[in-house]
Each structure stands twice: as C-alpha cells, then as structure tokens.
Amino acid sequence: MASSTNLQKLSPGEAEILEIFWQHEPLTLARLHEIYTDGTGKPTQQTIQTRLNRMVAKGLLVRSDDFPAVYRSEVSREKTQGKFIDLLENLADRYFAPLILRLAEKRSLTPEEIDAMKSTLRKNKE
C-alpha cells in the first residue's frame, strides 16, 4: 500500500491517471493511453509508461507479470481524497470556509454536489 507521504506527493498527472483507474481498472498501458489521450495520441505511450513506472514505485499502482502487463490501483479513491482533505484542513486551519468557496468558484457544481453541501451545512448548524 502507498504510504501517506506518497499520497501527499501525488502529482496532478498521477491523480488524473488514478481517476481513470478507479473508473476502468484493470488496464493495460495501451488501454490507459487510449482513454487518457482520448484518441489524440498526446502524451505518448512512452511518457505514460514512465508515469506508470513511477506510480508503481510509489505504491500507487500494482503491475502484473503478464504480457502485456496489467495495472491496478493500490489506493482507493476514498483514502486518497481523505489524505488531501487532511492536508487541506491543516493548511486552511480556521480559513477552511474561504478555501471551499474559492474552490467552488473554480468550476460549476452539479445539483447533487450542491444538495450534499447544503445538507452538510444544515447538519453542522444544528
């Protein structure tokens, strides 16, 4: 399993690859490349292979001995999100609400996300 240190060093590209794994795993390099590049071919398979190798070394993915190799995530979405939430709470401390508002301004929220946020706020108010 990946250590919490490795999760905190997760790059945006690695997080994007993990998200693909959580939706489609197990994956070969070729299938991941196809999904990741959406048919554009950029970045190359070699670049993605390098990222996969680093992610395996960090304990974020596991690689089979098959040919072609099959990869699976070694960390769950919930554990990964939890580590980032812990990090954000430590960074934001008492300024958590402004941070959440700023993040919400960066992208449109789905109706489900808005409902979940309202529900949480109501529970916190009680």
PDB file of C-alpha atoms in Angstrom:
ATOM      1  CA  MET A   1       0.000   0.000   0.000  1.00  0.00           C
ATOM      2  CA  ALA A   2       1.074   3.562  -0.655  1.00  0.00           C
ATOM      3  CA  SER A   3       2.276   5.483   2.356  1.00  0.00           C
ATOM      4  CA  SER A   4       0.613   8.742   3.303  1.00  0.00           C
ATOM      5  CA  THR A   5       3.848  10.507   2.264  1.00  0.00           C
ATOM      6  CA  ASN A   6       3.485   9.163  -1.288  1.00  0.00           C
ATOM      7  CA  LEU A   7      -0.143  10.278  -1.407  1.00  0.00           C
ATOM      8  CA  GLN A   8       0.861  13.785  -0.373  1.00  0.00           C
ATOM      9  CA  LYS A   9       3.427  13.829  -3.194  1.00  0.00           C
ATOM     10  CA  LEU A  10       0.803  12.823  -5.758  1.00  0.00           C
ATOM     11  CA  SER A  11       1.181  14.972  -8.877  1.00  0.00           C
ATOM     12  CA  PRO A  12      -1.837  16.294 -10.806  1.00  0.00           C
ATOM     13  CA  GLY A  13      -0.996  13.899 -13.657  1.00  0.00           C
ATOM     14  CA  GLU A  14      -0.853  10.942 -11.290  1.00  0.00           C
ATOM     15  CA  ALA A  15      -4.175  11.940  -9.744  1.00  0.00           C
ATOM     16  CA  GLU A  16      -5.684  12.075 -13.231  1.00  0.00           C
ATOM     17  CA  ILE A  17      -4.353   8.602 -14.033  1.00  0.00           C
ATOM     18  CA  LEU A  18      -5.660   7.213 -10.731  1.00  0.00           C
ATOM     19  CA  GLU A  19      -9.106   8.611 -11.538  1.00  0.00           C
ATOM     20  CA  ILE A  20      -9.056   6.690 -14.827  1.00  0.00           C
ATOM     21  CA  PHE A  21      -8.037   3.514 -12.994  1.00  0.00           C
ATOM     22  CA  TRP A  22     -10.853   3.907 -10.451  1.00  0.00           C
ATOM     23  CA  GLN A  23     -13.329   4.089 -13.324  1.00  0.00           C
ATOM     24  CA  HIS A  24     -11.897   1.454 -15.700  1.00  0.00           C
ATOM     25  CA  GLU A  25      -9.423  -0.873 -13.975  1.00  0.00           C
ATOM     26  CA  PRO A  26      -7.694  -3.154 -14.587  1.00  0.00           C
ATOM     27  CA  LEU A  27      -5.879  -1.522 -17.516  1.00  0.00           C
ATOM     28  CA  THR A  28      -3.005  -2.243 -19.847  1.00  0.00           C
ATOM     29  CA  LEU A  29      -0.714   0.571 -20.981  1.00  0.00           C
ATOM     30  CA  ALA A  30      -2.365   0.590 -24.413  1.00  0.00           C
ATOM     31  CA  ARG A  31      -5.892   0.869 -22.987  1.00  0.00           C
ATOM     32  CA  LEU A  32      -4.871   3.563 -20.493  1.00  0.00           C
ATOM     33  CA  HIS A  33      -3.193   5.517 -23.308  1.00  0.00           C
ATOM     34  CA  GLU A  34      -6.344   5.271 -25.404  1.00  0.00           C
ATOM     35  CA  ILE A  35      -8.558   6.565 -22.559  1.00  0.00           C
ATOM     36  CA  TYR A  36      -6.079   9.173 -21.289  1.00  0.00           C
ATOM     37  CA  THR A  37      -5.366  10.761 -24.657  1.00  0.00           C
ATOM     38  CA  ASP A  38      -8.929  10.459 -25.974  1.00  0.00           C
ATOM     39  CA  GLY A  39      -7.547   9.432 -29.357  1.00  0.00           C
ATOM     40  CA  THR A  40      -5.122  12.371 -29.701  1.00  0.00           C
ATOM     41  CA  GLY A  41      -2.023  10.278 -29.016  1.00  0.00           C
ATOM     42  CA  LYS A  42      -0.555  13.009 -26.783  1.00  0.00           C
ATOM     43  CA  PRO A  43       1.233  12.309 -24.488  1.00  0.00           C
ATOM     44  CA  THR A  44       2.957   9.297 -25.999  1.00  0.00           C
ATOM     45  CA  GLN A  45       2.723   5.752 -24.644  1.00  0.00           C
ATOM     46  CA  GLN A  46       6.363   6.079 -23.566  1.00  0.00           C
ATOM     47  CA  THR A  47       5.516   9.113 -21.410  1.00  0.00           C
ATOM     48  CA  ILE A  48       2.571   7.320 -19.833  1.00  0.00           C
ATOM     49  CA  GLN A  49       4.740   4.225 -19.253  1.00  0.00           C
ATOM     50  CA  THR A  50       7.204   6.407 -17.359  1.00  0.00           C
ATOM     51  CA  ARG A  51       4.360   7.750 -15.187  1.00  0.00           C
ATOM     52  CA  LEU A  52       3.090   4.215 -14.558  1.00  0.00           C
ATOM     53  CA  ASN A  53       6.573   3.057 -13.519  1.00  0.00           C
ATOM     54  CA  ARG A  54       6.835   5.945 -11.049  1.00  0.00           C
ATOM     55  CA  MET A  55       3.368   5.223  -9.685  1.00  0.00           C
ATOM     56  CA  VAL A  56       4.258   1.550  -9.183  1.00  0.00           C
ATOM     57  CA  ALA A  57       7.464   2.604  -7.384  1.00  0.00           C
ATOM     58  CA  LYS A  58       5.402   4.899  -5.124  1.00  0.00           C
ATOM     59  CA  GLY A  59       2.987   2.074  -4.339  1.00  0.00           C
ATOM     60  CA  LEU A  60       0.050   3.797  -6.041  1.00  0.00           C
ATOM     61  CA  LEU A  61      -0.373   1.053  -8.663  1.00  0.00           C
ATOM     62  CA  VAL A  62       0.487  -2.625  -8.912  1.00  0.00           C
ATOM     63  CA  ARG A  63       1.757  -4.244 -12.095  1.00  0.00           C
ATOM     64  CA  SER A  64       1.149  -7.841 -13.108  1.00  0.00           C
ATOM     65  CA  ASP A  65       3.805 -10.109 -14.588  1.00  0.00           C
ATOM     66  CA  ASP A  66       1.549 -10.754 -17.591  1.00  0.00           C
ATOM     67  CA  PHE A  67       2.379  -9.651 -21.110  1.00  0.00           C
ATOM     68  CA  PRO A  68       1.125  -7.119 -21.744  1.00  0.00           C
ATOM     69  CA  ALA A  69       1.290  -6.005 -18.118  1.00  0.00           C
ATOM     70  CA  VAL A  70      -1.985  -5.247 -16.395  1.00  0.00           C
ATOM     71  CA  TYR A  71      -2.110  -2.442 -13.833  1.00  0.00           C
ATOM     72  CA  ARG A  72      -4.478  -1.918 -10.898  1.00  0.00           C
ATOM     73  CA  SER A  73      -4.763   0.873  -8.362  1.00  0.00           C
ATOM     74  CA  GLU A  74      -3.276   0.131  -4.976  1.00  0.00           C
ATOM     75  CA  VAL A  75      -5.030   3.055  -3.254  1.00  0.00           C
ATOM     76  CA  SER A  76      -8.727   3.766  -3.011  1.00  0.00           C
ATOM     77  CA  ARG A  77     -10.390   6.981  -4.078  1.00  0.00           C
ATOM     78  CA  GLU A  78     -11.661   7.437  -0.502  1.00  0.00           C
ATOM     79  CA  LYS A  79      -8.209   7.057   1.077  1.00  0.00           C
ATOM     80  CA  THR A  80      -6.647   9.396  -1.468  1.00  0.00           C
ATOM     81  CA  GLN A  81      -9.344  12.036  -1.013  1.00  0.00           C
ATOM     82  CA  GLY A  82      -9.084  11.653   2.759  1.00  0.00           C
ATOM     83  CA  LYS A  83      -5.361  12.388   2.697  1.00  0.00           C
ATOM     84  CA  PHE A  84      -5.914  15.514   0.604  1.00  0.00           C
ATOM     85  CA  ILE A  85      -8.720  16.642   2.879  1.00  0.00           C
ATOM     86  CA  ASP A  86      -6.449  16.181   5.898  1.00  0.00           C
ATOM     87  CA  LEU A  87      -3.752  18.193   4.140  1.00  0.00           C
ATOM     88  CA  LEU A  88      -6.218  20.947   3.195  1.00  0.00           C
ATOM     89  CA  GLU A  89      -7.543  21.117   6.739  1.00  0.00           C
ATOM     90  CA  ASN A  90      -4.010  21.509   8.061  1.00  0.00           C
ATOM     91  CA  LEU A  91      -3.215  24.199   5.504  1.00  0.00           C
ATOM     92  CA  ALA A  92      -6.503  26.050   5.757  1.00  0.00           C
ATOM     93  CA  ASP A  93      -6.961  25.657   9.537  1.00  0.00           C
ATOM     94  CA  ARG A  94      -9.525  28.279  10.517  1.00  0.00           C
ATOM     95  CA  TYR A  95      -9.806  29.614   6.950  1.00  0.00           C
ATOM     96  CA  PHE A  96     -11.448  26.457   5.659  1.00  0.00           C
ATOM     97  CA  ALA A  97     -14.719  28.100   4.512  1.00  0.00           C
ATOM     98  CA  PRO A  98     -12.991  30.702   2.274  1.00  0.00           C
ATOM     99  CA  LEU A  99     -10.908  27.906   0.759  1.00  0.00           C
ATOM    100  CA  ILE A 100     -14.009  25.826  -0.047  1.00  0.00           C
ATOM    101  CA  LEU A 101     -15.748  28.869  -1.523  1.00  0.00           C
ATOM    102  CA  ARG A 102     -12.712  29.604  -3.705  1.00  0.00           C
ATOM    103  CA  LEU A 103     -12.601  26.017  -4.944  1.00  0.00           C
ATOM    104  CA  ALA A 104     -16.338  26.101  -5.710  1.00  0.00           C
ATOM    105  CA  GLU A 105     -15.822  29.274  -7.769  1.00  0.00           C
ATOM    106  CA  LYS A 106     -13.274  27.463  -9.943  1.00  0.00           C
ATOM    107  CA  ARG A 107     -15.825  25.112 -11.505  1.00  0.00           C
ATOM    108  CA  SER A 108     -19.544  24.569 -11.767  1.00  0.00           C
ATOM    109  CA  LEU A 109     -21.033  22.316  -9.115  1.00  0.00           C
ATOM    110  CA  THR A 110     -23.547  19.643 -10.023  1.00  0.00           C
ATOM    111  CA  PRO A 111     -27.017  19.799  -8.458  1.00  0.00           C
ATOM    112  CA  GLU A 112     -26.078  16.703  -6.440  1.00  0.00           C
ATOM    113  CA  GLU A 113     -22.954  18.392  -5.087  1.00  0.00           C
ATOM    114  CA  ILE A 114     -24.938  21.491  -4.156  1.00  0.00           C
ATOM    115  CA  ASP A 115     -27.561  19.375  -2.359  1.00  0.00           C
ATOM    116  CA  ALA A 116     -24.842  17.465  -0.484  1.00  0.00           C
ATOM    117  CA  MET A 117     -23.175  20.711   0.580  1.00  0.00           C
ATOM    118  CA  LYS A 118     -26.499  22.182   1.748  1.00  0.00           C
ATOM    119  CA  SER A 119     -27.255  19.029   3.715  1.00  0.00           C
ATOM    120  CA  THR A 120     -23.841  19.107   5.393  1.00  0.00           C
ATOM    121  CA  LEU A 121     -24.214  22.795   6.252  1.00  0.00           C
ATOM    122  CA  ARG A 122     -27.642  22.146   7.793  1.00  0.00           C
ATOM    123  CA  LYS A 123     -26.209  19.306   9.907  1.00  0.00           C
ATOM    124  CA  ASN A 124     -23.310  21.499  11.051  1.00  0.00           C
ATOM    125  CA  LYS A 125     -25.715  24.282  12.003  1.00  0.00           C
ATOM    126  CA  GLU A 126     -27.700  22.017  14.343  1.00  0.00           C
TER     127      GLU A 126
END
